[in-house]
């Protein structure tokens, strides 16, 4: 593949938008498609082509990337009425970066293979900040050769590219990570609340825990207490970032899988219940660090 590729990009929301921008910055020709016309217009301003339709977007594409909210959206895109898998050029590589269940990923990879196409799963970690900075972690599942082919493309959007195993392995690794993220965010919120309830400054307490054994990613780059970290969603009323609804989706995927392997995840189960309660109170679209609010003495 030459350095400048024709890339079709589906789903240019909180994550996909900045990812597509980084592909443009790297010199690729990017066609975009999203249900939101205003998001498409913003990307066109940044140098993308508006695909207009799913078929129009994949026309002459060397690479197809999707960053969609759910398995249903991904399956509907690739295996809907227009059978996009058959429309995509047979030599094109299909990279699904959405977080979805491993079973759907495997089924789609098999359907792609039946049509002579290669689809790999490459869910990401690193949040919107990582997508903007081009420092995402990609967790790939699929044949080694396809992951190697994807590597230079993913490198324009991320810093770490892992090959977790065969089809679906990227999704499994991703839900393990996000179950842990849900748990350590809750633990971080609980510790900050306890400190504040005792009169401590949350910023000072955060600095102390960052230099102590409580150090974790939520404290490092995503502090959930408003005002402690200027760049974190907590400091902009929990807008943008990673929605509570999406975290709930990931916890649902993790716990479905726990059942499937007859495993046991008591903390993951508790976390799902707490995020579920928070969403049921109308906070599903807020960033997931807003779970801080359910711990306050006077929840907002
Ligand atoms: P988002 O809701 O901001 O963006 C999704 C976009 O997909 C929206 O713009 C929506 O209009 C579009 N869309 C939906 N159906 C479509 C279709 N059929 N065709 C074209 N576009 C369609 O969500 P997001 O936060 O960008 O998350 C996207 C994926 O990334 C999810 O699977 C999520 O779990 C995963 N993820 C998100 C984060 C994060 O921090 N936000 C981090 C890691 C992974």
CSV table of N, CA and C in Angstrom, one decimal, residues 42-207:
chain,number,residue,atom,x,y,z
A,42,UNK,N,-18.6,19.2,9.5
A,42,UNK,CA,-17.3,19.6,10.2
A,42,UNK,C,-16.1,18.9,9.6
A,43,UNK,N,-16.3,17.6,9.3
A,43,UNK,CA,-15.2,16.8,8.8
A,43,UNK,C,-14.8,17.3,7.3
A,44,UNK,N,-15.8,17.7,6.6
A,44,UNK,CA,-15.6,18.1,5.2
A,44,UNK,C,-14.7,19.4,5.3
A,45,UNK,N,-15.1,20.3,6.3
A,45,UNK,CA,-14.3,21.5,6.5
A,45,UNK,C,-12.8,21.1,6.8
A,46,UNK,N,-12.6,20.0,7.5
A,46,UNK,CA,-11.3,19.6,7.8
A,46,UNK,C,-10.5,18.8,6.7
A,47,UNK,N,-11.2,18.7,5.6
A,47,UNK,CA,-10.6,18.1,4.4
A,47,UNK,C,-11.1,16.7,4.0
A,48,UNK,N,-12.2,16.2,4.6
A,48,UNK,CA,-12.7,14.9,4.2
A,48,UNK,C,-13.7,15.1,3.0
A,49,UNK,N,-14.0,14.0,2.4
A,49,UNK,CA,-15.0,14.0,1.4
A,49,UNK,C,-16.3,13.4,2.0
A,50,UNK,N,-17.5,14.0,1.7
A,50,UNK,CA,-18.7,13.4,2.3
A,50,UNK,C,-19.1,12.2,1.4
A,51,UNK,N,-19.2,11.0,2.0
A,51,UNK,CA,-19.5,9.8,1.2
A,51,UNK,C,-20.9,9.9,0.6
A,52,UNK,N,-21.8,10.5,1.4
A,52,UNK,CA,-23.2,10.6,0.9
A,52,UNK,C,-24.1,9.4,1.2
A,53,UNK,N,-23.5,8.2,1.0
A,53,UNK,CA,-24.2,7.0,1.3
A,53,UNK,C,-23.2,6.0,1.7
A,54,UNK,N,-23.6,4.8,2.2
A,54,UNK,CA,-22.6,3.8,2.6
A,54,UNK,C,-21.8,3.4,1.4
A,55,UNK,N,-22.5,3.1,0.3
A,55,UNK,CA,-21.9,2.6,-0.9
A,55,UNK,C,-20.9,3.7,-1.5
A,56,UNK,N,-21.4,4.9,-1.5
A,56,UNK,CA,-20.6,6.0,-2.0
A,56,UNK,C,-19.3,6.3,-1.2
A,57,UNK,N,-19.4,6.0,0.1
A,57,UNK,CA,-18.3,6.2,1.0
A,57,UNK,C,-17.2,5.2,0.8
A,58,UNK,N,-17.6,3.9,0.5
A,58,UNK,CA,-16.6,2.9,0.3
A,58,UNK,C,-16.0,2.8,-1.1
A,59,UNK,N,-16.6,3.6,-2.0
A,59,UNK,CA,-16.1,3.5,-3.4
A,59,UNK,C,-14.6,3.8,-3.5
A,60,UNK,N,-13.9,2.9,-4.1
A,60,UNK,CA,-12.5,2.9,-4.3
A,60,UNK,C,-11.7,2.9,-3.1
A,61,UNK,N,-12.3,2.6,-1.9
A,61,UNK,CA,-11.5,2.6,-0.7
A,61,UNK,C,-10.5,1.5,-0.6
A,62,UNK,N,-9.3,1.8,-0.1
A,62,UNK,CA,-8.3,0.8,0.2
A,62,UNK,C,-8.5,0.3,1.6
A,63,UNK,N,-9.1,1.1,2.5
A,63,UNK,CA,-9.3,0.7,3.9
A,63,UNK,C,-10.7,1.2,4.3
A,64,UNK,N,-11.4,0.4,5.0
A,64,UNK,CA,-12.7,0.8,5.6
A,64,UNK,C,-12.6,0.8,7.1
A,65,UNK,N,-13.0,1.9,7.8
A,65,UNK,CA,-12.9,1.9,9.2
A,65,UNK,C,-14.3,2.2,9.8
A,66,UNK,N,-14.7,1.5,10.8
A,66,UNK,CA,-16.0,1.9,11.5
A,66,UNK,C,-15.8,2.2,12.9
A,67,UNK,N,-16.5,3.2,13.4
A,67,UNK,CA,-16.4,3.6,14.9
A,67,UNK,C,-17.8,3.9,15.3
A,68,UNK,N,-18.6,2.8,15.5
A,68,UNK,CA,-20.0,3.0,15.7
A,68,UNK,C,-20.4,2.6,17.2
A,69,UNK,N,-21.6,3.0,17.6
A,69,UNK,CA,-22.0,2.9,19.0
A,69,UNK,C,-22.4,1.5,19.4
A,70,UNK,N,-22.8,0.6,18.5
A,70,UNK,CA,-23.3,-0.7,19.0
A,70,UNK,C,-23.1,-1.8,17.9
A,71,UNK,N,-23.2,-3.0,18.4
A,71,UNK,CA,-23.1,-4.2,17.5
A,71,UNK,C,-24.2,-4.1,16.4
A,72,UNK,N,-25.4,-3.7,16.8
A,72,UNK,CA,-26.5,-3.6,15.8
A,72,UNK,C,-26.1,-2.6,14.7
A,73,UNK,N,-25.5,-1.5,15.1
A,73,UNK,CA,-25.1,-0.5,14.1
A,73,UNK,C,-24.1,-1.0,13.1
A,74,UNK,N,-23.1,-1.8,13.7
A,74,UNK,CA,-22.0,-2.3,12.9
A,74,UNK,C,-22.6,-3.4,12.0
A,75,UNK,N,-23.4,-4.3,12.5
A,75,UNK,CA,-23.9,-5.4,11.7
A,75,UNK,C,-24.8,-4.8,10.6
A,76,UNK,N,-25.6,-3.8,11.0
A,76,UNK,CA,-26.5,-3.2,10.0
A,76,UNK,C,-25.7,-2.5,8.9
A,77,UNK,N,-24.6,-1.9,9.2
A,77,UNK,CA,-23.7,-1.3,8.2
A,77,UNK,C,-23.2,-2.3,7.2
A,78,UNK,N,-22.5,-3.3,7.8
A,78,UNK,CA,-21.8,-4.3,6.9
A,78,UNK,C,-22.7,-5.3,6.3
A,79,UNK,N,-23.8,-5.7,7.0
A,79,UNK,CA,-24.6,-6.9,6.6
A,79,UNK,C,-26.0,-6.5,6.4
A,80,UNK,N,-26.3,-5.2,6.2
A,80,UNK,CA,-27.7,-4.7,6.0
A,80,UNK,C,-28.1,-5.1,4.6
A,81,UNK,N,-29.2,-4.4,4.3
A,81,UNK,CA,-29.9,-4.7,3.0
A,81,UNK,C,-28.9,-4.6,1.8
A,82,UNK,N,-28.0,-3.6,1.9
A,82,UNK,CA,-27.1,-3.4,0.7
A,82,UNK,C,-25.9,-4.3,0.7
A,83,UNK,N,-25.8,-5.2,1.7
A,83,UNK,CA,-24.6,-6.2,1.8
A,83,UNK,C,-23.3,-5.5,1.5
A,84,UNK,N,-23.0,-4.4,2.3
A,84,UNK,CA,-21.8,-3.6,2.0
A,84,UNK,C,-20.6,-4.4,1.9
A,85,UNK,N,-20.5,-5.6,2.7
A,85,UNK,CA,-19.3,-6.4,2.7
A,85,UNK,C,-19.0,-6.8,1.2
A,86,UNK,N,-20.0,-7.0,0.4
A,86,UNK,CA,-19.8,-7.4,-1.0
A,86,UNK,C,-19.5,-6.2,-1.9
A,87,UNK,N,-19.9,-5.0,-1.4
A,87,UNK,CA,-19.6,-3.8,-2.2
A,87,UNK,C,-18.2,-3.3,-2.1
A,88,UNK,N,-17.7,-3.5,-0.9
A,88,UNK,CA,-16.3,-3.0,-0.6
A,88,UNK,C,-15.3,-3.8,-1.5
A,89,UNK,N,-14.3,-3.1,-2.0
A,89,UNK,CA,-13.3,-3.7,-2.8
A,89,UNK,C,-12.7,-4.9,-2.2
A,90,UNK,N,-12.6,-6.0,-2.9
A,90,UNK,CA,-12.1,-7.3,-2.3
A,90,UNK,C,-10.7,-7.1,-1.7
A,91,UNK,N,-9.9,-6.2,-2.2
A,91,UNK,CA,-8.5,-6.0,-1.7
A,91,UNK,C,-8.5,-5.1,-0.4
A,92,UNK,N,-9.6,-4.4,-0.2
A,92,UNK,CA,-9.6,-3.5,0.9
A,92,UNK,C,-9.6,-4.2,2.3
A,93,UNK,N,-9.0,-3.6,3.2
A,93,UNK,CA,-9.0,-4.1,4.6
A,93,UNK,C,-10.1,-3.4,5.4
A,94,UNK,N,-10.8,-4.2,6.1
A,94,UNK,CA,-11.9,-3.6,7.0
A,94,UNK,C,-11.5,-3.7,8.4
A,95,UNK,N,-11.5,-2.5,9.1
A,95,UNK,CA,-11.1,-2.4,10.5
A,95,UNK,C,-12.3,-1.9,11.3
A,96,UNK,N,-12.8,-2.7,12.1
A,96,UNK,CA,-13.9,-2.2,13.0
A,96,UNK,C,-13.3,-1.8,14.3
A,97,UNK,N,-13.4,-0.5,14.6
A,97,UNK,CA,-12.8,0.0,15.9
A,97,UNK,C,-13.9,0.1,17.0
A,98,UNK,N,-15.1,-0.2,16.7
A,98,UNK,CA,-16.2,0.0,17.7
A,98,UNK,C,-16.0,-1.1,18.8
A,99,UNK,N,-16.5,-0.8,19.9
A,99,UNK,CA,-16.5,-1.8,21.0
A,99,UNK,C,-17.9,-2.6,20.9
A,100,UNK,N,-17.8,-3.8,20.5
A,100,UNK,CA,-19.0,-4.6,20.4
A,100,UNK,C,-18.7,-6.0,20.9
A,101,UNK,N,-19.7,-6.9,20.9
A,101,UNK,CA,-19.5,-8.3,21.5
A,101,UNK,C,-18.6,-9.1,20.5
A,102,UNK,N,-17.8,-10.0,21.1
A,102,UNK,CA,-16.9,-10.8,20.3
A,102,UNK,C,-17.6,-11.7,19.3
A,103,UNK,N,-18.8,-12.2,19.7
A,103,UNK,CA,-19.6,-13.1,18.9
A,103,UNK,C,-20.0,-12.4,17.6
A,104,UNK,N,-20.5,-11.2,17.7
A,104,UNK,CA,-20.8,-10.4,16.4
A,104,UNK,C,-19.6,-10.2,15.6
A,105,UNK,N,-18.5,-9.8,16.2
A,105,UNK,CA,-17.2,-9.6,15.5
A,105,UNK,C,-16.8,-10.9,14.7
A,106,UNK,N,-16.9,-12.0,15.4
A,106,UNK,CA,-16.5,-13.3,14.7
A,106,UNK,C,-17.4,-13.6,13.6
A,107,UNK,N,-18.7,-13.4,13.8
A,107,UNK,CA,-19.7,-13.7,12.8
A,107,UNK,C,-19.5,-12.8,11.6
A,108,UNK,N,-19.1,-11.5,11.8
A,108,UNK,CA,-18.9,-10.6,10.7
A,108,UNK,C,-17.6,-10.9,10.0
A,109,UNK,N,-16.6,-11.3,10.7
A,109,UNK,CA,-15.3,-11.6,10.1
A,109,UNK,C,-15.5,-12.9,9.2
A,110,UNK,N,-16.4,-13.8,9.7
A,110,UNK,CA,-16.6,-15.0,8.9
A,110,UNK,C,-17.4,-14.7,7.6
A,111,UNK,N,-18.4,-13.8,7.8
A,111,UNK,CA,-19.2,-13.3,6.6
A,111,UNK,C,-18.3,-12.6,5.6
A,112,UNK,N,-17.4,-11.8,6.1
A,112,UNK,CA,-16.4,-11.1,5.2
A,112,UNK,C,-15.6,-12.1,4.5
A,113,UNK,N,-15.1,-13.1,5.2
A,113,UNK,CA,-14.2,-14.1,4.6
A,113,UNK,C,-14.9,-14.9,3.5
A,114,UNK,N,-16.2,-15.2,3.8
A,114,UNK,CA,-17.0,-15.9,2.7
A,114,UNK,C,-17.1,-15.1,1.4
A,115,UNK,N,-17.0,-13.8,1.6
A,115,UNK,CA,-17.0,-12.9,0.4
A,115,UNK,C,-15.6,-12.5,-0.1
A,116,UNK,N,-14.6,-13.1,0.5
A,116,UNK,CA,-13.2,-12.9,0.1
A,116,UNK,C,-12.6,-11.6,0.7
A,117,UNK,N,-13.3,-11.1,1.7
A,117,UNK,CA,-12.8,-9.8,2.4
A,117,UNK,C,-12.2,-10.1,3.7
A,118,UNK,N,-11.4,-9.2,4.2
A,118,UNK,CA,-10.8,-9.4,5.6
A,118,UNK,C,-11.3,-8.3,6.5
A,119,UNK,N,-11.9,-8.7,7.6
A,119,UNK,CA,-12.3,-7.8,8.6
A,119,UNK,C,-11.6,-8.1,9.9
A,120,UNK,N,-11.0,-7.1,10.5
A,120,UNK,CA,-10.4,-7.3,11.9
A,120,UNK,C,-11.1,-6.4,12.9
A,121,UNK,N,-11.1,-6.9,14.1
A,121,UNK,CA,-11.6,-6.0,15.2
A,121,UNK,C,-10.4,-5.2,15.8
A,122,UNK,N,-10.6,-4.0,16.0
A,122,UNK,CA,-9.5,-3.1,16.6
A,122,UNK,C,-10.1,-2.1,17.5
A,123,UNK,N,-10.8,-2.5,18.6
A,123,UNK,CA,-11.4,-1.6,19.5
A,123,UNK,C,-10.2,-0.8,20.2
A,124,UNK,N,-10.6,0.4,20.7
A,124,UNK,CA,-9.5,1.3,21.2
A,124,UNK,C,-9.7,1.6,22.7
A,125,UNK,N,-8.6,2.0,23.3
A,125,UNK,CA,-8.7,2.6,24.6
A,125,UNK,C,-7.9,3.9,24.6
A,126,UNK,N,-8.3,4.8,25.5
A,126,UNK,CA,-7.5,6.1,25.5
A,126,UNK,C,-8.5,7.3,25.6
A,127,UNK,N,-9.8,7.0,25.3
A,127,UNK,CA,-10.7,8.1,25.5
A,127,UNK,C,-10.6,9.2,24.4
A,128,UNK,N,-11.5,10.2,24.5
A,128,UNK,CA,-11.5,11.2,23.5
A,128,UNK,C,-10.2,12.0,23.4
A,129,UNK,N,-9.6,12.2,24.6
A,129,UNK,CA,-8.3,12.9,24.6
A,129,UNK,C,-7.2,12.1,23.8
A,130,UNK,N,-7.3,10.8,24.0
A,130,UNK,CA,-6.3,9.9,23.2
A,130,UNK,C,-6.6,10.0,21.7
A,131,UNK,N,-7.9,10.1,21.4
A,131,UNK,CA,-8.3,10.1,20.0
A,131,UNK,C,-7.8,11.5,19.4
A,132,UNK,N,-8.0,12.5,20.1
A,132,UNK,CA,-7.6,13.9,19.6
A,132,UNK,C,-6.0,13.9,19.5
A,133,UNK,N,-5.3,13.4,20.5
A,133,UNK,CA,-3.9,13.5,20.5
A,133,UNK,C,-3.2,12.4,19.6
A,134,UNK,N,-4.0,11.5,19.1
A,134,UNK,CA,-3.4,10.4,18.3
A,134,UNK,C,-2.6,9.5,19.1
A,135,UNK,N,-3.0,9.2,20.3
A,135,UNK,CA,-2.3,8.4,21.2
A,135,UNK,C,-3.1,7.2,21.7
A,136,UNK,N,-4.1,6.8,20.9
A,136,UNK,CA,-5.0,5.7,21.3
A,136,UNK,C,-4.2,4.4,21.4
A,137,UNK,N,-4.7,3.4,22.2
A,137,UNK,CA,-4.3,2.0,22.1
A,137,UNK,C,-5.2,1.2,21.3
A,138,UNK,N,-4.8,0.6,20.3
A,138,UNK,CA,-5.6,-0.3,19.5
A,138,UNK,C,-5.4,-1.8,19.9
A,139,UNK,N,-6.5,-2.5,20.1
A,139,UNK,CA,-6.4,-3.9,20.6
A,139,UNK,C,-7.0,-4.8,19.5
A,140,UNK,N,-6.1,-5.4,18.7
A,140,UNK,CA,-6.6,-6.0,17.4
A,140,UNK,C,-6.8,-7.5,17.6
A,141,UNK,N,-7.8,-8.0,16.9
A,141,UNK,CA,-8.1,-9.4,16.8
A,141,UNK,C,-8.2,-9.8,15.3
A,142,UNK,N,-7.5,-10.8,14.9
A,142,UNK,CA,-7.6,-11.2,13.5
A,142,UNK,C,-6.3,-11.8,13.1
A,143,UNK,N,-6.2,-12.2,11.8
A,143,UNK,CA,-4.9,-12.8,11.4
A,143,UNK,C,-3.7,-11.8,11.5
A,144,UNK,N,-2.6,-12.4,11.8
A,144,UNK,CA,-1.4,-11.5,12.0
A,144,UNK,C,-1.1,-10.7,10.8
A,145,UNK,N,-1.2,-11.2,9.6
A,145,UNK,CA,-0.9,-10.5,8.4
A,145,UNK,C,-1.8,-9.3,8.2
A,146,UNK,N,-3.1,-9.4,8.6
A,146,UNK,CA,-4.0,-8.3,8.4
A,146,UNK,C,-3.7,-7.3,9.5
A,147,UNK,N,-3.4,-7.7,10.7
A,147,UNK,CA,-3.0,-6.7,11.7
A,147,UNK,C,-1.8,-5.9,11.3
A,148,UNK,N,-0.8,-6.6,10.7
A,148,UNK,CA,0.4,-5.9,10.2
A,148,UNK,C,0.1,-4.9,9.1
A,149,UNK,N,-0.9,-5.3,8.3
A,149,UNK,CA,-1.3,-4.4,7.2
A,149,UNK,C,-2.0,-3.2,7.8
A,150,UNK,N,-2.7,-3.4,8.9
A,150,UNK,CA,-3.5,-2.3,9.6
A,150,UNK,C,-2.5,-1.3,10.3
A,151,UNK,N,-1.4,-1.9,10.8
A,151,UNK,CA,-0.5,-1.2,11.7
A,151,UNK,C,-0.2,0.3,11.3
A,152,UNK,N,0.3,0.5,10.0
A,152,UNK,CA,0.7,1.9,9.7
A,152,UNK,C,-0.5,2.8,9.7
A,153,UNK,N,-1.7,2.3,9.4
A,153,UNK,CA,-2.9,3.1,9.3
A,153,UNK,C,-3.3,3.5,10.8
A,154,UNK,N,-3.3,2.5,11.6
A,154,UNK,CA,-3.6,2.7,13.0
A,154,UNK,C,-2.6,3.6,13.7
A,155,UNK,N,-1.3,3.6,13.2
A,155,UNK,CA,-0.3,4.4,13.8
A,155,UNK,C,-0.5,5.9,13.7
A,156,UNK,N,-1.4,6.2,12.7
A,156,UNK,CA,-1.7,7.6,12.5
A,156,UNK,C,-2.7,8.1,13.5
A,157,UNK,N,-3.3,7.2,14.2
A,157,UNK,CA,-4.3,7.5,15.2
A,157,UNK,C,-4.0,7.1,16.6
A,158,UNK,N,-2.9,6.3,16.7
A,158,UNK,CA,-2.6,5.7,18.1
A,158,UNK,C,-1.1,5.5,18.3
A,159,UNK,N,-0.8,5.2,19.5
A,159,UNK,CA,0.6,5.0,19.9
A,159,UNK,C,0.9,3.5,20.1
A,160,UNK,N,-0.1,2.8,20.7
A,160,UNK,CA,0.2,1.4,21.0
A,160,UNK,C,-0.8,0.5,20.1
A,161,UNK,N,-0.2,-0.5,19.5
A,161,UNK,CA,-1.0,-1.4,18.6
A,161,UNK,C,-0.7,-2.8,19.1
A,162,UNK,N,-1.7,-3.4,19.7
A,162,UNK,CA,-1.6,-4.8,20.2
A,162,UNK,C,-2.3,-5.8,19.3
A,163,UNK,N,-1.7,-7.0,19.2
A,163,UNK,CA,-2.4,-8.1,18.5
A,163,UNK,C,-2.8,-9.0,19.6
A,164,UNK,N,-4.1,-9.0,20.0
A,164,UNK,CA,-4.5,-9.8,21.1
A,164,UNK,C,-4.7,-11.3,20.8
A,165,UNK,N,-4.9,-11.6,19.5
A,165,UNK,CA,-5.2,-13.0,19.1
A,165,UNK,C,-6.1,-13.0,17.8
A,166,UNK,N,-6.8,-14.1,17.7
A,166,UNK,CA,-7.7,-14.2,16.5
A,166,UNK,C,-8.9,-13.3,16.5
A,167,UNK,N,-9.8,-13.4,15.5
A,167,UNK,CA,-11.0,-12.6,15.5
A,167,UNK,C,-11.7,-12.6,16.8
A,168,UNK,N,-12.1,-11.4,17.3
A,168,UNK,CA,-12.8,-11.3,18.6
A,168,UNK,C,-11.9,-11.1,19.8
A,169,UNK,N,-10.6,-11.5,19.7
A,169,UNK,CA,-9.8,-11.4,20.8
A,169,UNK,C,-9.6,-9.9,21.2
A,170,UNK,N,-9.6,-9.0,20.3
A,170,UNK,CA,-9.5,-7.6,20.6
A,170,UNK,C,-10.6,-7.1,21.4
A,171,UNK,N,-11.8,-7.6,21.1
A,171,UNK,CA,-13.0,-7.2,21.8
A,171,UNK,C,-13.0,-7.8,23.3
A,172,UNK,N,-12.5,-9.0,23.4
A,172,UNK,CA,-12.4,-9.6,24.7
A,172,UNK,C,-11.5,-8.8,25.6
A,173,UNK,N,-10.3,-8.5,25.1
A,173,UNK,CA,-9.3,-7.7,25.8
A,173,UNK,C,-9.9,-6.4,26.2
A,174,UNK,N,-10.6,-5.8,25.3
A,174,UNK,CA,-11.2,-4.4,25.5
A,174,UNK,C,-12.2,-4.5,26.7
A,175,UNK,N,-13.1,-5.5,26.7
A,175,UNK,CA,-14.1,-5.5,27.8
A,175,UNK,C,-13.4,-5.8,29.2
A,176,UNK,N,-12.3,-6.6,29.1
A,176,UNK,CA,-11.6,-6.8,30.4
A,176,UNK,C,-11.1,-5.5,30.9
A,177,UNK,N,-10.5,-4.7,30.0
A,177,UNK,CA,-9.9,-3.4,30.3
A,177,UNK,C,-11.0,-2.5,30.8
A,178,UNK,N,-12.2,-2.4,30.1
A,178,UNK,CA,-13.2,-1.4,30.5
A,178,UNK,C,-13.9,-1.8,31.8
A,179,UNK,N,-14.0,-3.1,32.1
A,179,UNK,CA,-14.6,-3.5,33.4
A,179,UNK,C,-13.7,-3.0,34.5
A,180,UNK,N,-12.4,-3.1,34.3
A,180,UNK,CA,-11.4,-2.6,35.3
A,180,UNK,C,-11.5,-1.1,35.4
A,181,UNK,N,-11.7,-0.4,34.2
A,181,UNK,CA,-11.8,1.1,34.2
A,181,UNK,C,-13.0,1.5,35.0
A,182,UNK,N,-14.2,0.8,34.8
A,182,UNK,CA,-15.4,1.1,35.5
A,182,UNK,C,-15.2,1.0,37.0
A,183,UNK,N,-14.5,-0.1,37.4
A,183,UNK,CA,-14.2,-0.3,38.8
A,183,UNK,C,-13.3,0.7,39.4
A,184,UNK,N,-12.2,1.0,38.7
A,184,UNK,CA,-11.2,1.9,39.4
A,184,UNK,C,-11.7,3.3,39.3
A,185,UNK,N,-12.6,3.7,38.4
A,185,UNK,CA,-13.2,5.0,38.4
A,185,UNK,C,-14.1,5.1,39.6
A,186,UNK,N,-14.9,4.1,39.9
A,186,UNK,CA,-15.7,4.1,41.1
A,186,UNK,C,-14.9,4.2,42.4
A,187,UNK,N,-13.8,3.4,42.4
A,187,UNK,CA,-13.0,3.5,43.6
A,187,UNK,C,-12.3,4.8,43.8
A,188,UNK,N,-11.9,5.4,42.7
A,188,UNK,CA,-11.3,6.8,42.7
A,188,UNK,C,-12.4,7.8,43.3
A,189,UNK,N,-13.6,7.7,42.7
A,189,UNK,CA,-14.7,8.6,43.2
A,189,UNK,C,-14.9,8.4,44.7
A,190,UNK,N,-14.9,7.2,45.1
A,190,UNK,CA,-15.2,6.9,46.5
A,190,UNK,C,-14.2,7.5,47.4
A,191,UNK,N,-12.9,7.4,47.0
A,191,UNK,CA,-11.8,7.9,47.8
A,191,UNK,C,-11.8,9.4,47.8
A,192,UNK,N,-12.1,10.0,46.7
A,192,UNK,CA,-12.1,11.5,46.6
A,192,UNK,C,-13.3,12.0,47.5
A,193,UNK,N,-14.4,11.3,47.5
A,193,UNK,CA,-15.6,11.8,48.3
A,193,UNK,C,-15.3,11.7,49.8
A,194,UNK,N,-14.6,10.6,50.2
A,194,UNK,CA,-14.2,10.4,51.6
A,194,UNK,C,-13.3,11.6,52.0
A,195,UNK,N,-12.3,11.9,51.2
A,195,UNK,CA,-11.4,12.9,51.5
A,195,UNK,C,-12.1,14.3,51.6
A,196,UNK,N,-13.0,14.6,50.7
A,196,UNK,CA,-13.7,15.9,50.7
A,196,UNK,C,-14.6,15.9,51.9
A,197,UNK,N,-15.3,14.8,52.2
A,197,UNK,CA,-16.2,14.8,53.3
A,197,UNK,C,-15.4,15.1,54.6
A,198,UNK,N,-14.1,14.9,54.6
A,198,UNK,CA,-13.3,15.1,55.8
A,198,UNK,C,-12.5,16.5,55.6
A,199,UNK,N,-12.9,17.3,54.7
A,199,UNK,CA,-12.4,18.6,54.6
A,199,UNK,C,-11.1,18.7,53.7
A,200,UNK,N,-10.7,17.6,53.1
A,200,UNK,CA,-9.5,17.7,52.2
A,200,UNK,C,-9.8,18.4,50.9
A,201,UNK,N,-8.8,19.0,50.3
A,201,UNK,CA,-8.9,19.6,49.0
A,201,UNK,C,-8.7,18.4,48.0
A,202,UNK,N,-9.7,18.3,47.1
A,202,UNK,CA,-9.6,17.1,46.2
A,202,UNK,C,-8.4,17.1,45.3
A,203,UNK,N,-7.9,18.3,45.0
A,203,UNK,CA,-6.7,18.4,44.1
A,203,UNK,C,-5.4,18.0,44.9
A,204,UNK,N,-5.4,18.3,46.2
A,204,UNK,CA,-4.2,17.9,47.0
A,204,UNK,C,-4.3,16.4,47.3
A,205,UNK,N,-5.5,15.9,47.6
A,205,UNK,CA,-5.7,14.5,47.8
A,205,UNK,C,-5.3,13.7,46.5
A,206,UNK,N,-5.7,14.2,45.4
A,206,UNK,CA,-5.4,13.6,44.1
A,206,UNK,C,-3.8,13.5,43.9
A,207,UNK,N,-3.2,14.6,44.2
A,207,UNK,CA,-1.7,14.6,44.1
A,207,UNK,C,-1.1,13.6,45.0
